PDB file of C-alpha atoms in Angstrom:
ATOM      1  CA  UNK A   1      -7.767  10.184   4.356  1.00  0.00           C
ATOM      2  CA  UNK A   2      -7.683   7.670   7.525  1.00  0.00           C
ATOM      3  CA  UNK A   3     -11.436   6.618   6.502  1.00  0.00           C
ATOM      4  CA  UNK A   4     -10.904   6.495   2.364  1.00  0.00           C
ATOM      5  CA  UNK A   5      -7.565   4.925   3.030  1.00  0.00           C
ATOM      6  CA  UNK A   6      -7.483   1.543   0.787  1.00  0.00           C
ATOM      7  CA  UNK A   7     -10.831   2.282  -0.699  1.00  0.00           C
ATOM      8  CA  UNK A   8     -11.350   4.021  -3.770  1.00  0.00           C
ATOM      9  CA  UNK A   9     -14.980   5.389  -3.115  1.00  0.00           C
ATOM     10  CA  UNK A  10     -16.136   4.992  -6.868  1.00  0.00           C
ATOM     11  CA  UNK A  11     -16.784   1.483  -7.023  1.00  0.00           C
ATOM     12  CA  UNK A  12     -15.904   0.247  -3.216  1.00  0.00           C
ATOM     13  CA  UNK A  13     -19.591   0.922  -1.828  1.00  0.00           C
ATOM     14  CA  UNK A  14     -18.824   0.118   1.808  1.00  0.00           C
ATOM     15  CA  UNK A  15     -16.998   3.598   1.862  1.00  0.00           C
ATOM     16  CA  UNK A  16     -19.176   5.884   0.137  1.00  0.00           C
ATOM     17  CA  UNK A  17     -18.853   9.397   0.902  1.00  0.00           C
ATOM     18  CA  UNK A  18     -21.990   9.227   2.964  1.00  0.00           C
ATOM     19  CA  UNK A  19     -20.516   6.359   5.327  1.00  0.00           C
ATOM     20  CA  UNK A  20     -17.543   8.496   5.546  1.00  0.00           C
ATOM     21  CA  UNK A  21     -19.373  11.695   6.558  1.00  0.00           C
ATOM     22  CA  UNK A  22     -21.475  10.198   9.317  1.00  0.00           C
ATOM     23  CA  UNK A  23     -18.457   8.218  10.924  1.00  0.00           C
ATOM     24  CA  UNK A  24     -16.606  11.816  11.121  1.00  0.00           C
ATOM     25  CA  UNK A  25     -19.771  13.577  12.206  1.00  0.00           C
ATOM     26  CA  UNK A  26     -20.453  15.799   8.899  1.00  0.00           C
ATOM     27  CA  UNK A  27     -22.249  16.716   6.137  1.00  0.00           C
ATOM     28  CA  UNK A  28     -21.355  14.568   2.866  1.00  0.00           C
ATOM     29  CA  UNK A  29     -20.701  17.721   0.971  1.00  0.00           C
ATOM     30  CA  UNK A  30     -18.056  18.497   3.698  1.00  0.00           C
ATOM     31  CA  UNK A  31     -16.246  15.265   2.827  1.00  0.00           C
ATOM     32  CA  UNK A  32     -16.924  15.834  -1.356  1.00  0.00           C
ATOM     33  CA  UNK A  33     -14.876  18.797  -0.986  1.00  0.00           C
ATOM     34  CA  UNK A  34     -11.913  18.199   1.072  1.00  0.00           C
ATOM     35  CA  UNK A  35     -11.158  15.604  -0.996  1.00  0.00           C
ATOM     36  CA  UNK A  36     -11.574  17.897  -3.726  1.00  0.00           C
ATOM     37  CA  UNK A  37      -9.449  20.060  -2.353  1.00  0.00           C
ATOM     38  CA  UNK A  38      -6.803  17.419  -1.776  1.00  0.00           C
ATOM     39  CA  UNK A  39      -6.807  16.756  -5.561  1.00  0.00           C
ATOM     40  CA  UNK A  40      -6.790  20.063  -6.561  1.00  0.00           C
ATOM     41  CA  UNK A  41      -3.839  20.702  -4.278  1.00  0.00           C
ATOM     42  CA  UNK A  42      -1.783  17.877  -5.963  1.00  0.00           C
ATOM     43  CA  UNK A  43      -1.347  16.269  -2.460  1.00  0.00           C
ATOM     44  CA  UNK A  44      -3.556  13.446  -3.290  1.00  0.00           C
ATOM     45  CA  UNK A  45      -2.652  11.705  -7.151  1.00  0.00           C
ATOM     46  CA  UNK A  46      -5.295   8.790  -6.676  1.00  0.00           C
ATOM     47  CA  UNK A  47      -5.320   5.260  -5.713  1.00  0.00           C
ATOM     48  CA  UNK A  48      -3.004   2.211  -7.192  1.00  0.00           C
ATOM     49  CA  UNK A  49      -4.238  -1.647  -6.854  1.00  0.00           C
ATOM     50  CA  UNK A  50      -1.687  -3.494  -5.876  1.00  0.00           C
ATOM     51  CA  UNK A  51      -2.511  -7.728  -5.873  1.00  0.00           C
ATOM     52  CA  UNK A  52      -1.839  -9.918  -2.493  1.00  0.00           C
ATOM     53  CA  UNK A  53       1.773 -11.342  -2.902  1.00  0.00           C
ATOM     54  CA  UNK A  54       0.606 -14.681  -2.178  1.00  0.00           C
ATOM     55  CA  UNK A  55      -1.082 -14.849  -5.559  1.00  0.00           C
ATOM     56  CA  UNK A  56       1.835 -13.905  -6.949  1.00  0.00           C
ATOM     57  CA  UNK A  57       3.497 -16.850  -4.900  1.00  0.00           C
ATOM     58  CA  UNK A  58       5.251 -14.408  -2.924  1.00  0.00           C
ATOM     59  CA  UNK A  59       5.642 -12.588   0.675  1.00  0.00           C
ATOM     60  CA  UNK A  60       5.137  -9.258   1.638  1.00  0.00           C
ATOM     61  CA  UNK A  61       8.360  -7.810   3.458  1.00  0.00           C
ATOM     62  CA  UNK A  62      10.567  -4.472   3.903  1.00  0.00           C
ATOM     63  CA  UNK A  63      13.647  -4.110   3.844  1.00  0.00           C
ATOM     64  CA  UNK A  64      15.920  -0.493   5.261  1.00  0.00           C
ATOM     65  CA  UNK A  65      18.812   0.522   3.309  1.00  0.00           C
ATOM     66  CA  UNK A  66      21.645   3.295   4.574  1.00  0.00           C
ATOM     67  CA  UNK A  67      23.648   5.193   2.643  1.00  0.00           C
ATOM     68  CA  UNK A  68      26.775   7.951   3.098  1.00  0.00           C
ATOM     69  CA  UNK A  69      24.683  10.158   1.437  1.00  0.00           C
ATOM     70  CA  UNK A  70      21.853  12.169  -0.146  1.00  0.00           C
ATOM     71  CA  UNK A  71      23.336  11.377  -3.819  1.00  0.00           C
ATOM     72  CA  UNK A  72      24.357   7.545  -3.270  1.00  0.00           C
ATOM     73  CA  UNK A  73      20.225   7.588  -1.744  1.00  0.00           C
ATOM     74  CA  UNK A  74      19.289   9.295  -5.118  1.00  0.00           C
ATOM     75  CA  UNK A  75      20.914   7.058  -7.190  1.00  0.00           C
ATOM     76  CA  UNK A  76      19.832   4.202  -5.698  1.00  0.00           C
ATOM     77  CA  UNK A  77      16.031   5.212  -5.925  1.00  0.00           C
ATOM     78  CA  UNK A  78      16.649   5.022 -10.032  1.00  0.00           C
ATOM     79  CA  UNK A  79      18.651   1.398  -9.620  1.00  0.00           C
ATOM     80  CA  UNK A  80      15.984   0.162  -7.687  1.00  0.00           C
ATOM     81  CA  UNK A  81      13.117   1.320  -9.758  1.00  0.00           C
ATOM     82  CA  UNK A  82      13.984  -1.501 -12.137  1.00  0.00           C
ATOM     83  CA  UNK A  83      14.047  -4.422  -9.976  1.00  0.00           C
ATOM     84  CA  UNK A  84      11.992  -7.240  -9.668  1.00  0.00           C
ATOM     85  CA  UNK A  85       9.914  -7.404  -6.352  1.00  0.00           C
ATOM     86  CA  UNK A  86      10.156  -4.268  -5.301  1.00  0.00           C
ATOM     87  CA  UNK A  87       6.788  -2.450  -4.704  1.00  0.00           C
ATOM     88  CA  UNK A  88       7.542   1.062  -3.271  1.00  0.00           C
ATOM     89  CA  UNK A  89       9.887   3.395  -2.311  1.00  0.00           C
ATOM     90  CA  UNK A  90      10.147   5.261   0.923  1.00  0.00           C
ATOM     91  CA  UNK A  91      12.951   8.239   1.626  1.00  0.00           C
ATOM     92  CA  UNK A  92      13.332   8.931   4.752  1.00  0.00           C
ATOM     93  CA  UNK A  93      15.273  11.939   6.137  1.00  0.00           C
ATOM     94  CA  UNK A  94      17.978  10.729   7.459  1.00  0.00           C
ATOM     95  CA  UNK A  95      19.682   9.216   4.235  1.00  0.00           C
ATOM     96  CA  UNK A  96      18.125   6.078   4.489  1.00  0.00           C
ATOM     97  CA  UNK A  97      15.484   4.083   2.370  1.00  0.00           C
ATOM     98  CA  UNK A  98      12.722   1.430   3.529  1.00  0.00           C
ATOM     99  CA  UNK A  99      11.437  -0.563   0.573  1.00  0.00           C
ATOM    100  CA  UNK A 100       8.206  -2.874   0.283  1.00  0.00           C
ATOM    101  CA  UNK A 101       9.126  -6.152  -1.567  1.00  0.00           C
ATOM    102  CA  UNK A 102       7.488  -8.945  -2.715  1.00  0.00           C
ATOM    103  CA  UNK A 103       9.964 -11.846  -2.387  1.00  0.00           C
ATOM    104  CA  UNK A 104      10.347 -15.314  -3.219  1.00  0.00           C
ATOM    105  CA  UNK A 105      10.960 -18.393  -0.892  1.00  0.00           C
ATOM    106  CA  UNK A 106      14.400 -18.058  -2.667  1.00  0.00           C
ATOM    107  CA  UNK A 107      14.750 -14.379  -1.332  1.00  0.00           C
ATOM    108  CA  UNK A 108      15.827 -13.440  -5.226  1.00  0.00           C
ATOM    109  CA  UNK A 109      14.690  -9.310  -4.453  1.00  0.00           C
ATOM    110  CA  UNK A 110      16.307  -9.513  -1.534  1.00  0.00           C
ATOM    111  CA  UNK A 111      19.704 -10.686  -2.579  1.00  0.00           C
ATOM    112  CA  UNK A 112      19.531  -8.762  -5.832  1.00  0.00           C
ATOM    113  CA  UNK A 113      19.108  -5.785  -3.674  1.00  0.00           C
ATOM    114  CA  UNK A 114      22.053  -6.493  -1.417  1.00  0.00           C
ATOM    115  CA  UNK A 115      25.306  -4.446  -1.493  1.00  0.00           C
ATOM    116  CA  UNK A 116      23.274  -1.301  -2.676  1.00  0.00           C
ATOM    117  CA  UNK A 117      23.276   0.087   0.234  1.00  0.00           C
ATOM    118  CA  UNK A 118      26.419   0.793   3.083  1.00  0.00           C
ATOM    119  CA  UNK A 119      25.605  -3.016   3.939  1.00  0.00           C
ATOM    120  CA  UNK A 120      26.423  -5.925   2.107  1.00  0.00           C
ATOM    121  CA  UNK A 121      22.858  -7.244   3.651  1.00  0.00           C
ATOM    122  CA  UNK A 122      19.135  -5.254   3.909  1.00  0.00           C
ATOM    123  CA  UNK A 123      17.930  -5.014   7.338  1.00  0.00           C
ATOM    124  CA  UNK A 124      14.716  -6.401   7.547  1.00  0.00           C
ATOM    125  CA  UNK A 125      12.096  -3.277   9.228  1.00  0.00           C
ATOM    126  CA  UNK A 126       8.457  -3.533  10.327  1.00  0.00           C
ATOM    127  CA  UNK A 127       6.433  -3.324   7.403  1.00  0.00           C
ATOM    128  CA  UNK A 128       2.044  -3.723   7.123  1.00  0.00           C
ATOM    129  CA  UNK A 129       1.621  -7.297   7.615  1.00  0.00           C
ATOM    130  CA  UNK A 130      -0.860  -7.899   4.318  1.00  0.00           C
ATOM    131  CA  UNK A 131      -3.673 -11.139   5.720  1.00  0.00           C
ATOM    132  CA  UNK A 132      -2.317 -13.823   3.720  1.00  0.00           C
ATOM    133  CA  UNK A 133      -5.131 -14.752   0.281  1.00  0.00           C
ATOM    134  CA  UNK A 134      -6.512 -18.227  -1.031  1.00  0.00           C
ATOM    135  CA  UNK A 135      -8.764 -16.461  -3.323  1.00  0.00           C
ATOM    136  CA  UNK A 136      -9.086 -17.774  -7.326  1.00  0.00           C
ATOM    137  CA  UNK A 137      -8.471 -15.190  -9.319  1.00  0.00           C
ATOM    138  CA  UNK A 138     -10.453 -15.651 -12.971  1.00  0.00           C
ATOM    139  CA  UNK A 139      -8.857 -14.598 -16.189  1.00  0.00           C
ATOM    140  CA  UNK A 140     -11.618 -11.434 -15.927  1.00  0.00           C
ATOM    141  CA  UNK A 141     -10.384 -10.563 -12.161  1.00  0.00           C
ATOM    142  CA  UNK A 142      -6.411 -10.359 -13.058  1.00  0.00           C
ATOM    143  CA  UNK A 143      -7.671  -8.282 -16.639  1.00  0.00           C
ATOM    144  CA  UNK A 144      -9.761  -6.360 -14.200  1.00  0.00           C
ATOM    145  CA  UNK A 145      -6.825  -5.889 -12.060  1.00  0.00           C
ATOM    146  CA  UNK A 146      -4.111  -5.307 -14.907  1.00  0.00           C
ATOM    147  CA  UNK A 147      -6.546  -1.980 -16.121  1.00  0.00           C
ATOM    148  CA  UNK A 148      -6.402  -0.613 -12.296  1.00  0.00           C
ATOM    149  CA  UNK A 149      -2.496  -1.199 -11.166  1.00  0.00           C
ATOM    150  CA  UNK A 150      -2.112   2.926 -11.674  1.00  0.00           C
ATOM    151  CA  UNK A 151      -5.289   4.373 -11.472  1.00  0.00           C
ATOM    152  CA  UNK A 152      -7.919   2.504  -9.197  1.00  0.00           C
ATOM    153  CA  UNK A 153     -10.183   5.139  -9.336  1.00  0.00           C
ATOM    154  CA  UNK A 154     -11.059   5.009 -12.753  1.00  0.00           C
ATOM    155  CA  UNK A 155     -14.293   4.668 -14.017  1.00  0.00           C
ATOM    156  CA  UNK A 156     -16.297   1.332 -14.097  1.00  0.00           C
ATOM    157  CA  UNK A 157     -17.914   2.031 -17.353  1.00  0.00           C
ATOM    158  CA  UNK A 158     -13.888   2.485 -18.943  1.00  0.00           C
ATOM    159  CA  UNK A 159     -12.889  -0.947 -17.606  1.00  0.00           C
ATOM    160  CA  UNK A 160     -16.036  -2.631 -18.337  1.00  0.00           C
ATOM    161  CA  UNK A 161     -15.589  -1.740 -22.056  1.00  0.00           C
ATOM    162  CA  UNK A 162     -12.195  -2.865 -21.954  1.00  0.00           C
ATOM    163  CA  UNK A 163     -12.786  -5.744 -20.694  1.00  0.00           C
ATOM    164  CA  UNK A 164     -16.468  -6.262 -22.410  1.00  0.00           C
ATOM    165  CA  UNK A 165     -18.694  -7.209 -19.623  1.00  0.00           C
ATOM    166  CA  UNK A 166     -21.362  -4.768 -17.445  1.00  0.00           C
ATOM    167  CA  UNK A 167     -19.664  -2.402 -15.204  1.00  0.00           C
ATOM    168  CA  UNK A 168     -21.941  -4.158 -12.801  1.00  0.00           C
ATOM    169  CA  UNK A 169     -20.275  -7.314 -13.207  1.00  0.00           C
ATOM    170  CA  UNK A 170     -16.404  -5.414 -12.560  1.00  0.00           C
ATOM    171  CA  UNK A 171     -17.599  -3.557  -9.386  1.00  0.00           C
ATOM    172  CA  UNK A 172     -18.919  -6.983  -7.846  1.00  0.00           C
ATOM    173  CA  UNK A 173     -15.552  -8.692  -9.063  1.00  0.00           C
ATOM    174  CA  UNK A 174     -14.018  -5.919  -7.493  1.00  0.00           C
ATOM    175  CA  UNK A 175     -15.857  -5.936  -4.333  1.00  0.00           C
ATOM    176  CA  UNK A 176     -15.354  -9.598  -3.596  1.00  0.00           C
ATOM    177  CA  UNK A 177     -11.301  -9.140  -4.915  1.00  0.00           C
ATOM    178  CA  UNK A 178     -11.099  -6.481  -1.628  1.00  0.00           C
ATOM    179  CA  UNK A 179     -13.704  -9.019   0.327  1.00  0.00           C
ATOM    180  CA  UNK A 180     -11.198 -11.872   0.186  1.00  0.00           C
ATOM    181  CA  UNK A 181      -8.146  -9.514   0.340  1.00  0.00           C
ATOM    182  CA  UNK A 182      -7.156 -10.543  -2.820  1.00  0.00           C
ATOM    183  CA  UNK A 183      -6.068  -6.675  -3.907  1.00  0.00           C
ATOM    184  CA  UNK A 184      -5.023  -4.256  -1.689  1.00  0.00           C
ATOM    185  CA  UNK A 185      -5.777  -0.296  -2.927  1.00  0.00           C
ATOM    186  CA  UNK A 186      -2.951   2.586  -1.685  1.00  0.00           C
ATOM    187  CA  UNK A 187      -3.273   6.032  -1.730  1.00  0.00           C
ATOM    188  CA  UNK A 188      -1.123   7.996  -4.494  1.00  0.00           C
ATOM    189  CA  UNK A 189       0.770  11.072  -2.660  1.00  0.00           C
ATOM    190  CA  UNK A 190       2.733  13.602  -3.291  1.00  0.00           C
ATOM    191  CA  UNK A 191       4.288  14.474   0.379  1.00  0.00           C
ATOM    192  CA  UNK A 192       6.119  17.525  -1.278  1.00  0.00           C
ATOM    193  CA  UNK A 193       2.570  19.182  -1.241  1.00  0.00           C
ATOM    194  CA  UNK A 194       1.719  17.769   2.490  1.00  0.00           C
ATOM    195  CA  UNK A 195       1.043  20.533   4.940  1.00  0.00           C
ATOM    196  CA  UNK A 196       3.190  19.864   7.472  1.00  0.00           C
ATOM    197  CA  UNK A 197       6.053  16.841   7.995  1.00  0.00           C
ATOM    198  CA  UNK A 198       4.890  13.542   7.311  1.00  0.00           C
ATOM    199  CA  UNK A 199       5.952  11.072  10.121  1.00  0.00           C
ATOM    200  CA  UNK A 200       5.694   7.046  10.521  1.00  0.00           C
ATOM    201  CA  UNK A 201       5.854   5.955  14.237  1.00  0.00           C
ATOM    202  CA  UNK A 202       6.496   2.471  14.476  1.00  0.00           C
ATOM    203  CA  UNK A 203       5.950   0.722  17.921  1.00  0.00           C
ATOM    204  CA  UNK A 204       6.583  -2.002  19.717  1.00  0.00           C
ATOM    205  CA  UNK A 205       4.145  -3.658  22.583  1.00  0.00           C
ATOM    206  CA  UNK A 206       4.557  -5.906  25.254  1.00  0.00           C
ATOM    207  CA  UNK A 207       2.251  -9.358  24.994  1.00  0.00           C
ATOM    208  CA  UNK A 208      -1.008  -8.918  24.878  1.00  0.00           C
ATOM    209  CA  UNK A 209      -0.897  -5.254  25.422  1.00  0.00           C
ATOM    210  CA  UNK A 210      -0.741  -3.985  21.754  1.00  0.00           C
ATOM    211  CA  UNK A 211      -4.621  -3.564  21.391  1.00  0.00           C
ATOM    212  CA  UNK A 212      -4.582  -1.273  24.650  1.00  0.00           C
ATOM    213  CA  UNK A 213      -1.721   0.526  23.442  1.00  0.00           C
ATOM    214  CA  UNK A 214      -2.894   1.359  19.551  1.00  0.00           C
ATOM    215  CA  UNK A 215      -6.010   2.954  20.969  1.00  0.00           C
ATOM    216  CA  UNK A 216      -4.101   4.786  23.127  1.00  0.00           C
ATOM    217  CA  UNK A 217      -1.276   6.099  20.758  1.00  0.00           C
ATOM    218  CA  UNK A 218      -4.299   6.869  18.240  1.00  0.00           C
ATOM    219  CA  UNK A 219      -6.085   8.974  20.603  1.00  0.00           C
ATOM    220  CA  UNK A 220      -2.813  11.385  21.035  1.00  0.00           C
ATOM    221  CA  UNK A 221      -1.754  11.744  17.601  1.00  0.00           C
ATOM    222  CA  UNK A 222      -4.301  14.445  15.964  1.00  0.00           C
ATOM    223  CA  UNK A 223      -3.590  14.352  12.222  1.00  0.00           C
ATOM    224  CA  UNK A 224      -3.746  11.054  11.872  1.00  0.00           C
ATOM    225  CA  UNK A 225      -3.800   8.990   8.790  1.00  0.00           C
ATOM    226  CA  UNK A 226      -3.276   5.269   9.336  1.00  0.00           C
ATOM    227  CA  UNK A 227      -2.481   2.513  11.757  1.00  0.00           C
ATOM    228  CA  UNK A 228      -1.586  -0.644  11.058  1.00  0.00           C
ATOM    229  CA  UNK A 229      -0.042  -3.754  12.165  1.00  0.00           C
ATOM    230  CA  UNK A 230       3.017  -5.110  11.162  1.00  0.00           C
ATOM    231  CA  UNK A 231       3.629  -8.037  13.382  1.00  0.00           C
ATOM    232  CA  UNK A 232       1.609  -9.841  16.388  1.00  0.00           C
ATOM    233  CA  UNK A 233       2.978  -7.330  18.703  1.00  0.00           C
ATOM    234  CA  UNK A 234       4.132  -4.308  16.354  1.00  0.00           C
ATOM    235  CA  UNK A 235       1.723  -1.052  15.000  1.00  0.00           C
ATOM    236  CA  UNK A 236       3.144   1.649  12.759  1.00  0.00           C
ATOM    237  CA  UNK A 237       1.555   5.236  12.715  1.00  0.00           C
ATOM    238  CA  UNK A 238       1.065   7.039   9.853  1.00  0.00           C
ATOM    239  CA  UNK A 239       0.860  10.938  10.874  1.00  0.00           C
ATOM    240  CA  UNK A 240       1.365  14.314   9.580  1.00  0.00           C
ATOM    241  CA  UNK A 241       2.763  17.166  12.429  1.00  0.00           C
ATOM    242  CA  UNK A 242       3.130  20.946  11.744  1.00  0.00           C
ATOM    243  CA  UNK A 243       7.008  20.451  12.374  1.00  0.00           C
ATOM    244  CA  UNK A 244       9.724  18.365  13.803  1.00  0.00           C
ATOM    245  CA  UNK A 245       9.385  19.527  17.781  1.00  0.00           C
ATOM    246  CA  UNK A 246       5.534  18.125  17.761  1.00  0.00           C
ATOM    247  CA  UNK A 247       6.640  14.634  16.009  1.00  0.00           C
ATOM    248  CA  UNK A 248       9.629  14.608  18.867  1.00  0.00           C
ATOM    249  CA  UNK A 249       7.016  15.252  21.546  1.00  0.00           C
ATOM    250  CA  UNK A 250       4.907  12.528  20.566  1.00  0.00           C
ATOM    251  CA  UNK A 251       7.618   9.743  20.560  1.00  0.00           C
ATOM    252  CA  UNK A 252       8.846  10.967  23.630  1.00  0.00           C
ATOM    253  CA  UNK A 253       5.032  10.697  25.395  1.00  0.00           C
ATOM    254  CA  UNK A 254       5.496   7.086  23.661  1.00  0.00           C
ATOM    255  CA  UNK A 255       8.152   5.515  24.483  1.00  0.00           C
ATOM    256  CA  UNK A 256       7.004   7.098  28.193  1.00  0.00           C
ATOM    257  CA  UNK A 257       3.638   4.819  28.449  1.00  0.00           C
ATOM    258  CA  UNK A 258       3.900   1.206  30.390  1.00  0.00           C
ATOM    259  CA  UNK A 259       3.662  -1.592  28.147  1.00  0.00           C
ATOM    260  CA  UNK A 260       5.893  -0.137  25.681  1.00  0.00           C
ATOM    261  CA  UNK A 261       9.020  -2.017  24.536  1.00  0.00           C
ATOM    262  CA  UNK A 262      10.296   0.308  21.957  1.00  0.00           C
ATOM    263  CA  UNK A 263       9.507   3.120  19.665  1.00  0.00           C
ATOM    264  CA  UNK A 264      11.060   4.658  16.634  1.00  0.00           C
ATOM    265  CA  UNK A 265      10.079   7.901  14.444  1.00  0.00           C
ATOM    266  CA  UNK A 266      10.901   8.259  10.760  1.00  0.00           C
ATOM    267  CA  UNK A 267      10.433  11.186   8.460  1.00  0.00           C
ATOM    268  CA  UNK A 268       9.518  10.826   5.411  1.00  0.00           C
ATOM    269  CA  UNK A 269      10.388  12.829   2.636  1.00  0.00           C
ATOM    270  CA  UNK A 270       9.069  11.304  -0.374  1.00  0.00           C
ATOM    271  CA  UNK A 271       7.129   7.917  -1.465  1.00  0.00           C
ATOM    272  CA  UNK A 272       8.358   6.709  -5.300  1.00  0.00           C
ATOM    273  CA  UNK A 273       5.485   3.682  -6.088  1.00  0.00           C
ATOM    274  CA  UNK A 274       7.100   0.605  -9.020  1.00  0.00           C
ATOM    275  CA  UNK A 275       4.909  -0.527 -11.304  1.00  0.00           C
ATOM    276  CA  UNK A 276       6.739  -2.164 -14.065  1.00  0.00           C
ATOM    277  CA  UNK A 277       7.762  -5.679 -12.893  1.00  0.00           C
ATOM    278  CA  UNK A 278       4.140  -5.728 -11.069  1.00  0.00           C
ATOM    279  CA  UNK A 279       2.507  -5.303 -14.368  1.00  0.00           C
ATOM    280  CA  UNK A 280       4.666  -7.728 -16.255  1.00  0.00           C
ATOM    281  CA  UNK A 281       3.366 -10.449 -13.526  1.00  0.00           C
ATOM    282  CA  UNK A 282      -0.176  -9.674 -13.521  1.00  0.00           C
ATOM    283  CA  UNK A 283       0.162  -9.666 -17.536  1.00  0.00           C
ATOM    284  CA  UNK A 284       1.826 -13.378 -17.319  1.00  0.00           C
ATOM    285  CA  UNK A 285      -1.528 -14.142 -15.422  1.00  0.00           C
ATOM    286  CA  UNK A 286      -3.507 -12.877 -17.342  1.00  0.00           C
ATOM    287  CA  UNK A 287      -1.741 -14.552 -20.700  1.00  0.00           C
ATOM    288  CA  UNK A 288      -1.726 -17.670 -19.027  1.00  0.00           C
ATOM    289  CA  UNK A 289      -5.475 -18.020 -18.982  1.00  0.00           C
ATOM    290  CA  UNK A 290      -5.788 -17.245 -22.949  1.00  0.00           C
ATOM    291  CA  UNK A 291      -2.801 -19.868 -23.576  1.00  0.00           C
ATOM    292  CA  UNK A 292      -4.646 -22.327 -21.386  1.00  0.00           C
ATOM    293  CA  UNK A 293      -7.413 -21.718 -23.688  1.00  0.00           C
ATOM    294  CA  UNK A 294      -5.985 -21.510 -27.237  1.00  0.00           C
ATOM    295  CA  UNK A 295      -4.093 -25.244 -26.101  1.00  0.00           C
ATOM    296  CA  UNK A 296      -7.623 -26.378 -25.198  1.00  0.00           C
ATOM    297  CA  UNK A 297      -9.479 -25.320 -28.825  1.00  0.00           C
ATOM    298  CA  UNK A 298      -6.555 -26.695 -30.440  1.00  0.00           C
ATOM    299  CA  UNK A 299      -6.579 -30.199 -29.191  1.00  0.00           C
ATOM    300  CA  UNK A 300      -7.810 -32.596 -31.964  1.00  0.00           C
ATOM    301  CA  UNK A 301      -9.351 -35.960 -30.787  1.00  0.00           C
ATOM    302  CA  UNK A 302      -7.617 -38.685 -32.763  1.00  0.00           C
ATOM    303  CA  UNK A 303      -9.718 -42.671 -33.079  1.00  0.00           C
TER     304      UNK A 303
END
């Protein structure tokens, strides 16, 4: 999962399953069917495409919420759902929620959102810092992109014929989209089928020791999944641990290791993903183009 993480294998060709099995050491049959297995187990739904925020003339943040409890969180999951900006949905154990927004210069999510929670205002939580994009998107890159929002693993030959051009053509939009970090790909997971507890450890580093110290955290977490940054001095962790004394463990050894300002373990109990304001953007986009060309066919030259 670390290695396939953001990459859909079936038309990303920089991780083919063959890359994947050489980096880890085996056979690319080995790799064919533990992913199989991960689909078969319903652990692993697929992929989602989700565009950079700045194309969307927005920025990439994450915001915690608190609650009193479990059925105020619940509730809240459903209000927030349908909300504008909001990308996903994380639960975490402790009756709290971390969401990933895509907000305005206005902060419109993030005010819209306020008062949900026990506080009138969001706190604003480490969250992956996404590399900023100044790549032109064509009217075939956001239909390309509108087809893969849900399922980024579906077949080139489907979206070619949707979108009537060679499924060559869509795999090398595609491939320069990811090149200039113009769409970002997540993993689809159900964490009720996870073997084990799935943790995020996120980190703080002194100045100019957070390279150091990400190797270093890596290389004692086994079941890792991701790492990431989140700021010029902050990493988060994505792990799984067989239960809650071996996540405990590993914070402590953390927060134990010079060079370490602070460190913070959430569990997280379930990951709900938004799709339906994302969509009605990507659609705008993409009826923007056709307007801009109707307006054009229709113009009439007058003497």
């Amino acid at each position: 999962m670390r290695e396939l993480w953001g990459s859909p294998i079936q038309w990303n060709t920089k991780k083919s399953y063959l890359e994947v099995a050489r980096k880890l050491g085996v056979d690319e049959e080995t790799v064919r069917n533990r992913i199989k297995r991960l689909k078969e187990s319903g652990f692993l739904l697929g992929w989602r495409l989700v565009p950079n925020p700045t194309l969307l003339g927005r920025v990439s943040t994450s915001l915690l919420l608190k609650f009193n409890d479990s059925a105020s969180k619940e509730s809240a999951i459903s209000r927030l759902t349908g909300m504008d900006g909001v990308v996903n949905i994380a639960s975490i154990y402790d009756k709290s929620l971390t969401l990933t927004v895509f907000d305005d210069e206005k902060r419109t999510a993030s005010k819209q959102i306020a008062g949900i929670g026990i506080s009138e205002d969001p706190l604003t939580t480490p969250s992956l810092r996404l590399v900023p994009s100044t790549f032109r998107m064509t009217q075939l890159d956001w239909e390309i992109a509108r087809l893969l929002l849900k399922e980024a693993d579906k077949k080139l030959t489907d979206v070619a014929m949707q979108v009537k051009v060679s499924a060559r053509t869509v795999k090398r939009r595609l491939n320069l989209m990811m090149d200039e970090s113009a769409v970002f790909i997540m993993p689809i997971v159900d964490l009720r089928k996870a073997e084990g507890v799935s943790y995020q450890l996120l980190v703080r580093s002194e100045e100019g020791k957070k390279s150091e110290l990400e190797s270093l955290v890596a290389s004692r977490i086994d079941n890792l999944v991701f790492t990431a940054s989140d700021s010029r001095n902050g990493s988060i962790f994505g792990f799984t641990g067989t239960n809650m004394t071996e996540g405990n463990e590993i914070l402590d050894w953390v927060k134990q290791q010079k060079g370490i300002r602070t460190a913070r373990l959430n569990i997280i109990e379930k990951v709900v993903h938004v799709y339906a304001w994302l969509e009605r953007e990507v659609e705008r986009r993409v009826s923007g183009y056709k307007t801009q060309v109707n307006l054009k066919d229709s113009v009439i030259e007058t003497p």
